[in-house]
């Protein structure tokens, strides 16, 4: 690079003239000598975002660049991300490996980045667990999960609502954090209650003191209450509800209760064993009142709009976000010389384009199957049984269509679906069909690299350290976040990145972009809901950022026509 720069100066060529002609623009420079004291893993994360002449810049400027990259690109400079970065350092949760298909703690290297993955599309402490659940607690959790996920309720029991696999996994994580906090030592940085692991039991959850300690512990840890605490108390209420609560219908759980000084007394245990129904009812009344009190003072910690504010504030949010796809194509390497890197770029391009056209949640997008052109598409009945959609070629419309059964969606009972499948023919715009066919006909197989084919359209790059080509919730989030870091965030030091002021984020934010775009164009919450397969009420509450000035501008546009016509 130094020699090329000298030639440019000698022949009075524009700076970067030769670099622009290189076949691979997505390679990060290596061998930076100015990164002393930086671990190899962090060095790999930083390399892409450092300028080629990083080592030749003054020490003060190098420090400024490193600070910007670490703050803005790597961690994301929001208050919640800073809190999150500190929270993940404290591992305290209880794991249930037999119920979550995860390895026991003893088999995990907590120093290995590949082994530490976090749920990131829900607001929670993204904290890895510290210990596996004791056998009896694990048995109780398995019984609860069976009760809430079984197709048919067991004879003699009643229930209200059923958990799907995703909800079940989420509740396991949430309850694991509750029991982990109770078990953590009060002398540790977690400042838990110190309940011995052998004494942990679901029967504890019928006592108001247990829930009060937990929500107050979370308030001390975060600094204020959020909707998380309300949702957790509501989970406790559902477990103790009259007639349908799992705890209420299992009085034998009181047999495992033990005295916990300062939390559960012998009198509490005796009262619970004598009148389990009454104990559950007392907590139910207490929980209803406590949830209302917390809801009154709860604050929003994670503003979902903050990372994408520059996009939402644009006149055309979708056009602004589309610039990321254009940046991916601009930096795409030559497929003949760098086939795998080119395949990864095409995958990134398709990932963002499909999200912008379909408005799907992460789960539906990452689990989308595909049927190559020329083969008969999968029957809708089979897709319903698998709860997945499919990308296939439509002979009738002569285009690539996406068909997803209603049952595959989180809000499958929404009025949007009316028990009918979601179907959309993708537009052949911006070379979309060309890249879809290029990906299906060769680049996808290049990424799988001989590993078992998961059958999904989007697949991971299979490497020696990871032979699973299927994305899960964590890896798909990280893949999207990497796209926004490399191609989305405008880097003033390297000239890469499409959008100034953007911060790293996950795929769920695309739904905010789509809803806000339609609101700015039409002012209709109903039309905005069509773009993300939801209801106008949900858009108004969670997705659309439609400010008073946007409403006024839309009204002025119509009123000003009177003056223009005069």
Coordinates of C-alpha atoms in Angstrom, one line a residue:
X1 CA 0.0 0.0 0.0
X2 CA 2.9 2.4 0.8
X3 CA 4.5 1.7 -2.6
X4 CA 1.2 2.1 -4.4
X5 CA 0.7 5.5 -2.6
X6 CA 4.1 6.6 -3.8
X7 CA 3.3 5.7 -7.4
X8 CA 0.1 7.7 -7.1
X9 CA 2.0 10.7 -5.9
X10 CA 4.7 10.3 -8.6
X11 CA 2.1 10.3 -11.4
X12 CA -0.2 12.8 -9.8
X13 CA -3.1 10.2 -9.5
X14 CA -6.0 10.6 -7.0
X15 CA -5.3 9.2 -3.6
X16 CA -6.6 5.6 -3.4
X17 CA -6.6 5.2 -7.2
X18 CA -4.9 1.8 -7.1
X19 CA -6.7 0.6 -4.0
X20 CA -10.1 1.1 -5.8
X21 CA -8.9 -1.3 -8.5
X22 CA -8.1 -4.2 -6.2
X23 CA -10.2 -7.3 -6.6
X24 CA -11.0 -7.8 -2.9
X25 CA -12.2 -4.7 -1.0
X26 CA -13.5 -6.7 2.0
X27 CA -10.1 -7.8 3.4
X28 CA -9.0 -6.1 6.5
X29 CA -5.3 -5.0 6.9
X30 CA -3.2 -7.1 9.2
X31 CA 0.0 -6.7 11.2
X32 CA -0.9 -3.4 12.9
X33 CA 2.0 -2.5 15.2
X34 CA 0.0 0.2 16.9
X35 CA -2.3 -2.3 18.7
X36 CA 0.0 -3.1 21.6
X37 CA -1.7 -4.8 24.5
X38 CA -4.7 -5.8 22.4
X39 CA -5.8 -9.4 22.5
X40 CA -5.8 -11.4 19.2
X41 CA -9.6 -11.8 19.3
X42 CA -10.1 -8.0 19.8
X43 CA -7.5 -7.3 17.1
X44 CA -9.5 -9.3 14.6
X45 CA -12.7 -7.4 15.5
X46 CA -10.9 -4.0 15.2
X47 CA -8.9 -4.7 12.0
X48 CA -11.7 -4.1 9.5
X49 CA -12.5 -0.7 11.0
X50 CA -8.9 0.7 11.1
X51 CA -7.4 2.8 8.2
X52 CA -4.5 1.3 6.2
X53 CA -2.1 4.0 7.5
X54 CA -3.1 3.5 11.1
X55 CA 0.5 2.7 12.2
X56 CA 1.8 5.8 10.5
X57 CA -0.6 8.2 12.3
X58 CA 0.4 10.1 15.5
X59 CA -0.2 8.2 18.8
X60 CA -2.9 10.7 19.8
X61 CA -4.8 10.1 16.5
X62 CA -4.4 6.3 16.9
X63 CA -5.9 6.5 20.4
X64 CA -8.8 8.6 19.1
X65 CA -9.5 6.1 16.3
X66 CA -9.4 3.1 18.6
X67 CA -11.7 4.8 21.1
X68 CA -14.2 5.6 18.3
X69 CA -14.2 2.1 16.9
X70 CA -14.6 0.5 20.3
X71 CA -17.3 2.9 21.4
X72 CA -19.4 3.3 18.3
X73 CA -18.8 0.2 16.1
X74 CA -17.9 -2.7 18.4
X75 CA -20.1 -2.0 21.5
X76 CA -22.6 0.6 20.2
X77 CA -22.6 3.8 22.3
X78 CA -26.1 3.6 23.8
X79 CA -26.6 3.5 27.5
X80 CA -28.3 0.1 27.3
X81 CA -25.4 -1.4 25.4
X82 CA -23.0 -0.1 28.1
X83 CA -25.1 -1.6 30.8
X84 CA -25.3 -4.8 28.8
X85 CA -21.5 -5.0 28.3
X86 CA -21.1 -4.9 32.1
X87 CA -24.0 -7.3 32.8
X88 CA -22.5 -10.1 30.6
X89 CA -19.4 -10.1 32.7
X90 CA -21.4 -11.4 35.7
X91 CA -22.6 -14.9 35.2
X92 CA -25.2 -16.1 37.7
X93 CA -28.1 -17.8 35.9
X94 CA -29.2 -21.4 36.5
X95 CA -29.1 -23.6 33.3
X96 CA -31.4 -26.4 32.3
X97 CA -29.3 -28.1 29.6
X98 CA -31.6 -31.1 29.2
X99 CA -34.5 -28.8 28.3
X100 CA -32.6 -26.3 26.0
X101 CA -30.3 -28.6 24.0
X102 CA -27.3 -26.8 25.5
X103 CA -24.2 -28.4 26.8
X104 CA -23.8 -28.7 30.6
X105 CA -21.6 -26.0 32.2
X106 CA -18.7 -28.4 32.7
X107 CA -18.4 -28.9 28.9
X108 CA -18.3 -25.2 28.1
X109 CA -15.1 -23.0 28.0
X110 CA -16.3 -19.7 29.4
X111 CA -13.1 -18.1 27.9
X112 CA -14.0 -19.1 24.4
X113 CA -15.9 -16.5 22.4
X114 CA -17.5 -19.2 20.3
X115 CA -19.2 -20.7 23.5
X116 CA -20.6 -17.4 24.8
X117 CA -23.7 -16.4 22.9
X118 CA -26.5 -14.3 24.1
X119 CA -30.2 -13.8 23.4
X120 CA -30.4 -10.3 22.1
X121 CA -33.8 -9.7 20.5
X122 CA -35.5 -9.5 23.9
X123 CA -34.8 -7.1 26.7
X124 CA -33.1 -9.2 29.3
X125 CA -29.8 -9.5 31.2
X126 CA -27.7 -11.1 28.5
X127 CA -25.9 -13.2 31.0
X128 CA -24.4 -16.7 30.6
X129 CA -25.4 -19.1 33.3
X130 CA -23.0 -20.0 36.1
X131 CA -24.2 -23.5 37.1
X132 CA -26.5 -26.3 36.0
X133 CA -29.8 -26.8 37.8
X134 CA -29.9 -29.4 40.6
X135 CA -31.8 -32.5 39.6
X136 CA -35.0 -31.9 41.5
X137 CA -35.3 -28.3 40.3
X138 CA -34.7 -29.5 36.7
X139 CA -37.5 -32.1 37.1
X140 CA -39.9 -29.4 38.3
X141 CA -39.0 -27.2 35.3
X142 CA -39.5 -30.1 33.0
X143 CA -42.9 -30.8 34.4
X144 CA -43.9 -27.1 34.0
X145 CA -42.6 -27.1 30.4
X146 CA -44.5 -30.3 29.6
X147 CA -47.7 -28.8 31.2
X148 CA -47.5 -25.6 29.1
X149 CA -46.3 -27.1 25.7
X150 CA -48.3 -30.4 25.5
X151 CA -50.8 -30.6 22.7
X152 CA -53.4 -32.0 25.2
X153 CA -53.7 -31.1 28.8
X154 CA -53.2 -34.0 31.3
X155 CA -56.4 -35.4 32.7
X156 CA -57.3 -33.6 35.9
X157 CA -55.5 -30.4 35.0
X158 CA -56.6 -27.2 33.4
X159 CA -54.5 -24.5 31.7
X160 CA -55.0 -21.2 30.0
X161 CA -52.8 -20.8 26.9
X162 CA -50.0 -22.9 25.4
X163 CA -46.3 -22.1 25.0
X164 CA -44.6 -22.7 21.7
X165 CA -40.9 -23.8 21.6
X166 CA -39.6 -20.2 21.5
X167 CA -41.7 -19.0 24.4
X168 CA -40.8 -22.1 26.4
X169 CA -37.1 -21.5 25.9
X170 CA -37.5 -17.9 26.9
X171 CA -39.4 -18.8 30.1
X172 CA -36.6 -21.3 31.0
X173 CA -34.0 -18.5 30.6
X174 CA -36.1 -16.1 32.7
X175 CA -36.7 -18.5 35.5
X176 CA -33.1 -19.6 35.4
X177 CA -32.1 -16.0 36.1
X178 CA -34.5 -15.7 39.0
X179 CA -33.2 -18.9 40.7
X180 CA -29.6 -17.9 39.8
X181 CA -30.1 -14.6 41.6
X182 CA -31.5 -16.3 44.7
X183 CA -28.6 -18.7 44.7
X184 CA -25.8 -16.2 44.1
X185 CA -23.6 -15.4 47.1
X186 CA -24.5 -12.1 48.8
X187 CA -20.7 -11.5 49.2
X188 CA -20.1 -11.7 45.4
X189 CA -20.4 -8.9 42.9
X190 CA -23.9 -10.4 42.1
X191 CA -25.1 -9.7 45.6
X192 CA -27.6 -12.5 45.5
X193 CA -29.5 -14.0 48.4
X194 CA -27.3 -17.0 49.0
X195 CA -30.0 -19.8 48.9
X196 CA -28.3 -23.2 48.8
X197 CA -28.8 -24.9 45.4
X198 CA -30.3 -27.9 47.0
X199 CA -33.1 -25.7 48.5
X200 CA -34.1 -24.1 45.3
X201 CA -37.7 -25.2 44.4
X202 CA -40.6 -23.9 42.4
X203 CA -42.7 -24.0 45.6
X204 CA -40.8 -20.9 46.7
X205 CA -42.7 -18.9 44.0
X206 CA -45.9 -18.8 46.0
X207 CA -44.4 -16.5 48.6
X208 CA -44.7 -12.7 48.1
X209 CA -41.4 -12.1 49.9
X210 CA -39.5 -14.1 47.2
X211 CA -40.9 -12.0 44.4
X212 CA -40.4 -8.7 46.3
X213 CA -36.8 -9.5 46.9
X214 CA -36.2 -10.4 43.2
X215 CA -37.8 -7.3 41.7
X216 CA -36.0 -5.0 44.2
X217 CA -32.7 -6.8 43.5
X218 CA -33.2 -6.1 39.8
X219 CA -34.0 -2.5 40.5
X220 CA -30.8 -2.1 42.6
X221 CA -28.8 -3.7 39.8
X222 CA -30.2 -1.6 37.0
X223 CA -31.0 1.6 38.9
X224 CA -34.8 1.6 38.1
X225 CA -37.7 -0.6 37.3
X226 CA -38.6 -1.7 33.7
X227 CA -41.4 -3.7 32.1
X228 CA -39.2 -6.8 32.7
X229 CA -40.1 -6.8 36.4
X230 CA -43.8 -6.4 35.5
X231 CA -43.6 -9.3 33.0
X232 CA -41.9 -11.6 35.6
X233 CA -44.6 -10.9 38.2
X234 CA -47.2 -11.6 35.5
X235 CA -45.5 -14.9 34.9
X236 CA -45.9 -15.7 38.6
X237 CA -49.5 -14.7 38.5
X238 CA -50.2 -17.0 35.6
X239 CA -48.6 -19.9 37.6
X240 CA -50.9 -19.2 40.6
X241 CA -54.1 -18.3 38.8
X242 CA -57.2 -20.0 40.1
X243 CA -58.1 -23.3 38.3
X244 CA -55.4 -23.0 35.5
X245 CA -52.2 -22.1 37.4
X246 CA -49.6 -24.8 37.3
X247 CA -48.3 -24.1 40.8
X248 CA -51.9 -23.9 42.2
X249 CA -52.6 -27.4 40.8
X250 CA -49.5 -28.9 42.3
X251 CA -49.8 -28.7 46.1
X252 CA -47.2 -31.5 46.5
X253 CA -44.5 -28.9 45.6
X254 CA -44.8 -27.7 49.2
X255 CA -43.1 -30.9 50.4
X256 CA -39.7 -29.5 49.1
X257 CA -39.9 -26.2 50.8
X258 CA -37.1 -25.4 53.3
X259 CA -36.6 -22.6 55.7
X260 CA -34.6 -19.7 54.2
X261 CA -33.8 -17.1 56.9
X262 CA -35.1 -13.7 55.9
X263 CA -37.2 -15.0 53.1
X264 CA -39.3 -18.1 54.1
X265 CA -40.0 -18.9 57.7
X266 CA -41.2 -22.2 59.3
X267 CA -44.6 -20.6 59.8
X268 CA -44.8 -19.7 56.1
X269 CA -44.1 -23.3 55.2
X270 CA -46.6 -24.7 57.7
X271 CA -49.3 -22.4 56.4
X272 CA -48.6 -23.3 52.8
X273 CA -48.8 -27.0 53.5
X274 CA -52.0 -26.6 55.5
X275 CA -53.7 -24.3 52.9
X276 CA -51.9 -24.3 49.5
X277 CA -54.9 -22.8 47.8
X278 CA -55.0 -19.9 50.2
X279 CA -51.3 -19.3 50.0
X280 CA -51.5 -19.1 46.2
X281 CA -54.5 -16.7 46.4
X282 CA -52.6 -14.4 48.8
X283 CA -49.7 -14.2 46.4
X284 CA -52.0 -13.7 43.5
X285 CA -53.6 -10.6 45.1
X286 CA -50.2 -9.3 46.2
X287 CA -48.8 -9.8 42.7
X288 CA -51.6 -7.9 41.0
X289 CA -51.1 -4.9 43.3
X290 CA -47.3 -5.1 43.0
X291 CA -47.4 -5.3 39.1
X292 CA -49.5 -2.1 39.0
X293 CA -47.2 -0.3 41.4
X294 CA -44.1 -1.1 39.3
X295 CA -45.9 -0.4 36.0
X296 CA -46.6 3.1 37.3
X297 CA -42.8 3.9 37.8
X298 CA -41.3 1.6 35.1
X299 CA -38.9 3.3 32.6
X300 CA -37.7 2.3 29.2
X301 CA -34.1 1.2 29.3
X302 CA -33.6 -0.1 25.8
X303 CA -34.9 2.4 23.2
X304 CA -35.2 0.2 20.1
X305 CA -35.2 3.3 17.8
X306 CA -31.9 4.7 19.1
X307 CA -29.4 2.7 16.9
X308 CA -31.4 3.5 13.7
X309 CA -32.4 7.1 14.4
X310 CA -30.6 8.5 11.3
X311 CA -32.6 6.1 9.2
X312 CA -36.0 6.9 10.9
X313 CA -35.4 10.6 10.7
X314 CA -34.8 10.5 6.9
X315 CA -37.7 11.5 4.6
X316 CA -37.5 8.0 3.1
X317 CA -36.3 5.5 5.8
X318 CA -36.4 2.5 3.4
X319 CA -34.3 4.4 0.8
X320 CA -31.8 5.3 3.5
X321 CA -31.5 1.8 4.8
X322 CA -31.2 0.5 1.2
X323 CA -27.9 2.2 1.0
X324 CA -26.4 -0.6 3.1
X325 CA -27.2 -3.0 0.3
X326 CA -25.5 -0.7 -2.2
X327 CA -22.4 -0.5 0.0
X328 CA -22.3 -4.3 0.2
X329 CA -22.3 -4.4 -3.6
X330 CA -19.7 -1.6 -3.9
X331 CA -17.2 -3.5 -1.7
X332 CA -18.0 -7.0 -3.1
X333 CA -14.8 -8.8 -4.1
X334 CA -14.2 -10.5 -7.4
X335 CA -16.0 -13.9 -7.3
X336 CA -13.4 -15.5 -9.6
X337 CA -10.5 -14.7 -7.3
X338 CA -12.2 -14.7 -3.9
X339 CA -15.3 -17.0 -4.3
X340 CA -16.1 -17.6 -0.6
X341 CA -15.8 -13.9 0.3
X342 CA -18.0 -13.0 -2.6
X343 CA -20.5 -15.6 -1.5
X344 CA -20.6 -14.1 2.0
X345 CA -21.2 -10.7 0.4
X346 CA -24.1 -12.0 -1.7
X347 CA -25.6 -13.7 1.4
X348 CA -25.4 -10.3 3.3
X349 CA -27.0 -8.5 0.4
X350 CA -29.8 -11.0 0.2
X351 CA -30.3 -11.1 3.9
X352 CA -31.0 -7.3 4.0
X353 CA -33.0 -7.2 0.8
X354 CA -35.3 -10.0 1.9
X355 CA -35.9 -8.3 5.2
X356 CA -36.7 -5.0 3.5
X357 CA -39.2 -6.7 1.1
X358 CA -40.8 -9.1 3.6
X359 CA -40.8 -7.4 7.0
X360 CA -40.4 -10.7 8.7
X361 CA -39.4 -11.4 12.3
X362 CA -35.9 -12.9 12.7
X363 CA -37.2 -16.5 13.2
X364 CA -39.3 -16.6 10.1
X365 CA -36.4 -15.2 8.0
X366 CA -33.7 -17.4 9.2
X367 CA -35.9 -20.5 9.0
X368 CA -37.1 -19.8 5.5
X369 CA -36.6 -22.9 3.3
X370 CA -36.1 -22.7 -0.5
X371 CA -37.0 -24.8 -3.5
X372 CA -34.7 -24.5 -6.6
X373 CA -36.2 -23.3 -9.8
X374 CA -37.6 -26.2 -11.9
X375 CA -38.5 -28.4 -8.9
X376 CA -42.1 -28.7 -7.5
X377 CA -42.6 -26.5 -4.4
X378 CA -43.2 -28.0 -1.0
X379 CA -46.9 -28.6 -0.2
X380 CA -48.5 -26.1 2.1
X381 CA -49.6 -28.9 4.4
X382 CA -45.9 -29.9 4.9
X383 CA -44.9 -26.3 5.5
X384 CA -47.6 -26.1 8.1
X385 CA -46.4 -29.2 9.9
X386 CA -42.8 -27.7 9.9
X387 CA -44.0 -24.2 10.8
X388 CA -41.7 -22.7 8.2
X389 CA -42.1 -20.8 5.0
X390 CA -40.4 -21.3 1.6
X391 CA -38.9 -19.3 -1.2
X392 CA -39.9 -20.9 -4.5
X393 CA -40.3 -20.0 -8.2
X394 CA -43.9 -19.2 -9.2
X395 CA -44.7 -20.3 -12.8
X396 CA -47.9 -18.4 -12.6
X397 CA -46.3 -15.0 -11.7
X398 CA -42.9 -15.8 -13.3
X399 CA -41.1 -14.6 -10.2
X400 CA -39.6 -15.7 -6.9
X401 CA -42.4 -15.9 -4.2
X402 CA -42.3 -16.4 -0.5
X403 CA -45.1 -18.5 1.0
X404 CA -45.3 -18.9 4.8
X405 CA -48.2 -20.6 6.6
X406 CA -50.0 -18.5 9.2
X407 CA -49.1 -21.0 12.0
X408 CA -45.4 -20.2 11.5
X409 CA -45.8 -16.6 12.8
X410 CA -45.6 -15.5 16.4
X411 CA -48.9 -13.7 16.0
X412 CA -50.6 -16.4 14.0
X413 CA -54.0 -15.6 15.5
X414 CA -53.8 -12.0 14.4
X415 CA -56.6 -10.6 12.2
X416 CA -53.9 -9.9 9.6
X417 CA -53.8 -13.6 8.6
X418 CA -57.4 -14.8 9.0
X419 CA -56.0 -18.4 9.0
X420 CA -54.6 -17.7 5.5
X421 CA -50.9 -18.1 4.5
X422 CA -48.6 -15.1 3.9
X423 CA -47.6 -14.9 0.2
X424 CA -45.5 -12.3 -1.6
X425 CA -43.9 -12.2 -5.0
X426 CA -40.5 -10.5 -4.7
X427 CA -39.9 -7.7 -7.2
X428 CA -37.1 -8.1 -9.7
X429 CA -35.5 -4.8 -8.8
X430 CA -31.9 -3.9 -8.2
X431 CA -30.6 -7.2 -9.5
X432 CA -32.4 -9.2 -6.8
X433 CA -33.3 -12.2 -9.0
X434 CA -29.8 -12.3 -10.5
X435 CA -28.3 -12.5 -7.0
X436 CA -30.9 -15.1 -5.7
X437 CA -30.1 -17.4 -8.6
X438 CA -26.3 -16.9 -8.3
X439 CA -26.6 -17.7 -4.6
X440 CA -28.8 -20.8 -5.1
X441 CA -26.8 -22.2 -8.0
X442 CA -23.4 -22.2 -6.4
X443 CA -22.5 -19.7 -3.7
X444 CA -24.8 -21.3 -1.1
X445 CA -23.1 -24.7 -1.5
X446 CA -19.7 -22.9 -1.2
X447 CA -20.7 -21.6 2.2
X448 CA -22.0 -25.0 3.4
X449 CA -18.6 -26.5 2.4
X450 CA -19.7 -30.2 2.5
X451 CA -21.5 -30.0 5.9
X452 CA -25.0 -31.3 6.3
X453 CA -27.5 -29.0 4.4
X454 CA -30.1 -27.5 6.8
X455 CA -32.4 -26.8 3.9
X456 CA -32.8 -23.1 4.7
X457 CA -32.2 -20.4 2.2
X458 CA -29.7 -18.5 4.4
X459 CA -26.8 -20.5 5.7
X460 CA -23.7 -19.8 7.8
X461 CA -20.2 -20.1 6.5
X462 CA -19.1 -23.6 7.7
X463 CA -15.6 -23.6 9.2
X464 CA -13.3 -26.1 10.9
X465 CA -14.5 -24.8 14.3
X466 CA -18.2 -24.9 13.4
X467 CA -19.8 -27.6 11.2
X468 CA -23.4 -26.5 11.6
X469 CA -24.6 -24.5 8.7
X470 CA -28.0 -23.5 10.2
X471 CA -28.4 -20.2 11.9
X472 CA -29.9 -19.9 15.4
X473 CA -31.3 -16.9 17.2
X474 CA -27.9 -15.8 18.4
X475 CA -25.8 -16.4 15.3
X476 CA -28.3 -14.8 13.0
X477 CA -28.4 -11.7 15.3
X478 CA -24.6 -11.6 15.3
X479 CA -24.5 -12.0 11.5
X480 CA -26.8 -9.0 11.1
X481 CA -25.0 -6.9 13.6
X482 CA -21.7 -7.6 11.7
X483 CA -23.3 -6.4 8.4
X484 CA -24.3 -3.1 10.1
X485 CA -20.9 -2.7 11.6
X486 CA -19.1 -3.3 8.3
X487 CA -21.4 -1.8 5.7
X488 CA -23.9 0.4 7.6
X489 CA -21.9 2.6 10.0
X490 CA -20.1 5.3 8.1
X491 CA -16.5 5.2 9.2
X492 CA -14.8 8.6 8.8
X493 CA -11.3 7.0 9.0
X494 CA -11.7 4.3 6.3
X495 CA -14.4 5.8 4.0
X496 CA -16.5 2.6 4.4
X497 CA -20.1 2.4 5.6
X498 CA -23.2 4.0 4.2
X499 CA -25.1 5.9 7.0
X500 CA -23.6 8.5 9.2
X501 CA -24.6 8.2 12.9
X502 CA -25.9 4.6 12.5
X503 CA -25.2 2.2 15.4
X504 CA -24.9 -1.6 15.3
X505 CA -28.3 -3.4 15.7
X506 CA -30.2 -6.6 14.9
X507 CA -32.7 -7.6 12.2
X508 CA -35.8 -6.7 14.2
X509 CA -35.1 -3.0 13.6
X510 CA -35.9 -3.4 9.9
X511 CA -39.6 -3.7 11.0
X512 CA -39.3 -0.3 12.6
X513 CA -37.8 1.1 9.4
X514 CA -40.7 -0.3 7.2
X515 CA -43.5 0.8 9.6
X516 CA -42.0 4.3 10.0
X517 CA -41.5 4.6 6.2
X518 CA -45.2 3.9 5.4
X519 CA -46.4 6.1 8.2
X520 CA -44.4 9.0 6.8
X521 CA -45.7 8.4 3.3
X522 CA -49.3 7.7 4.1
X523 CA -50.0 8.5 7.8
X524 CA -51.9 5.2 8.0
X525 CA -51.2 2.8 10.8
X526 CA -53.2 0.1 9.0
X527 CA -51.1 0.2 5.9
X528 CA -47.9 0.2 8.0
X529 CA -49.2 -2.9 9.8
X530 CA -49.5 -4.7 6.4
X531 CA -45.8 -4.3 5.8
X532 CA -44.9 -6.2 9.0
X533 CA -47.8 -8.7 9.2
X534 CA -49.3 -7.1 12.4
X535 CA -52.1 -4.9 13.6
X536 CA -52.4 -1.1 13.6
X537 CA -52.4 -1.2 17.5
X538 CA -49.1 -3.1 17.6
X539 CA -47.5 -0.7 15.1
X540 CA -48.6 2.3 17.1
X541 CA -47.3 0.8 20.4
X542 CA -44.1 -0.8 19.3
X543 CA -42.9 -0.1 15.7
X544 CA -43.8 3.2 14.2
X545 CA -41.9 6.4 15.0
X546 CA -44.5 8.9 13.8
X547 CA -43.7 12.3 15.5
X548 CA -46.0 15.4 15.6
X549 CA -43.8 17.1 13.0
X550 CA -44.2 14.1 10.6
X551 CA -48.0 14.3 11.0
X552 CA -48.0 18.1 10.5
X553 CA -45.8 17.8 7.4
X554 CA -48.1 15.2 5.9
X555 CA -51.2 17.3 6.5
X556 CA -49.4 20.4 5.1
X557 CA -48.5 18.5 1.9
X558 CA -52.3 18.2 1.2
X559 CA -53.3 21.7 2.3
X560 CA -50.5 23.4 0.3
X561 CA -51.9 22.0 -2.9
X562 CA -54.7 24.6 -2.6
X563 CA -52.2 27.4 -2.7
X564 CA -50.2 25.8 -5.5
X565 CA -53.3 25.5 -7.6
X566 CA -54.3 29.2 -7.0

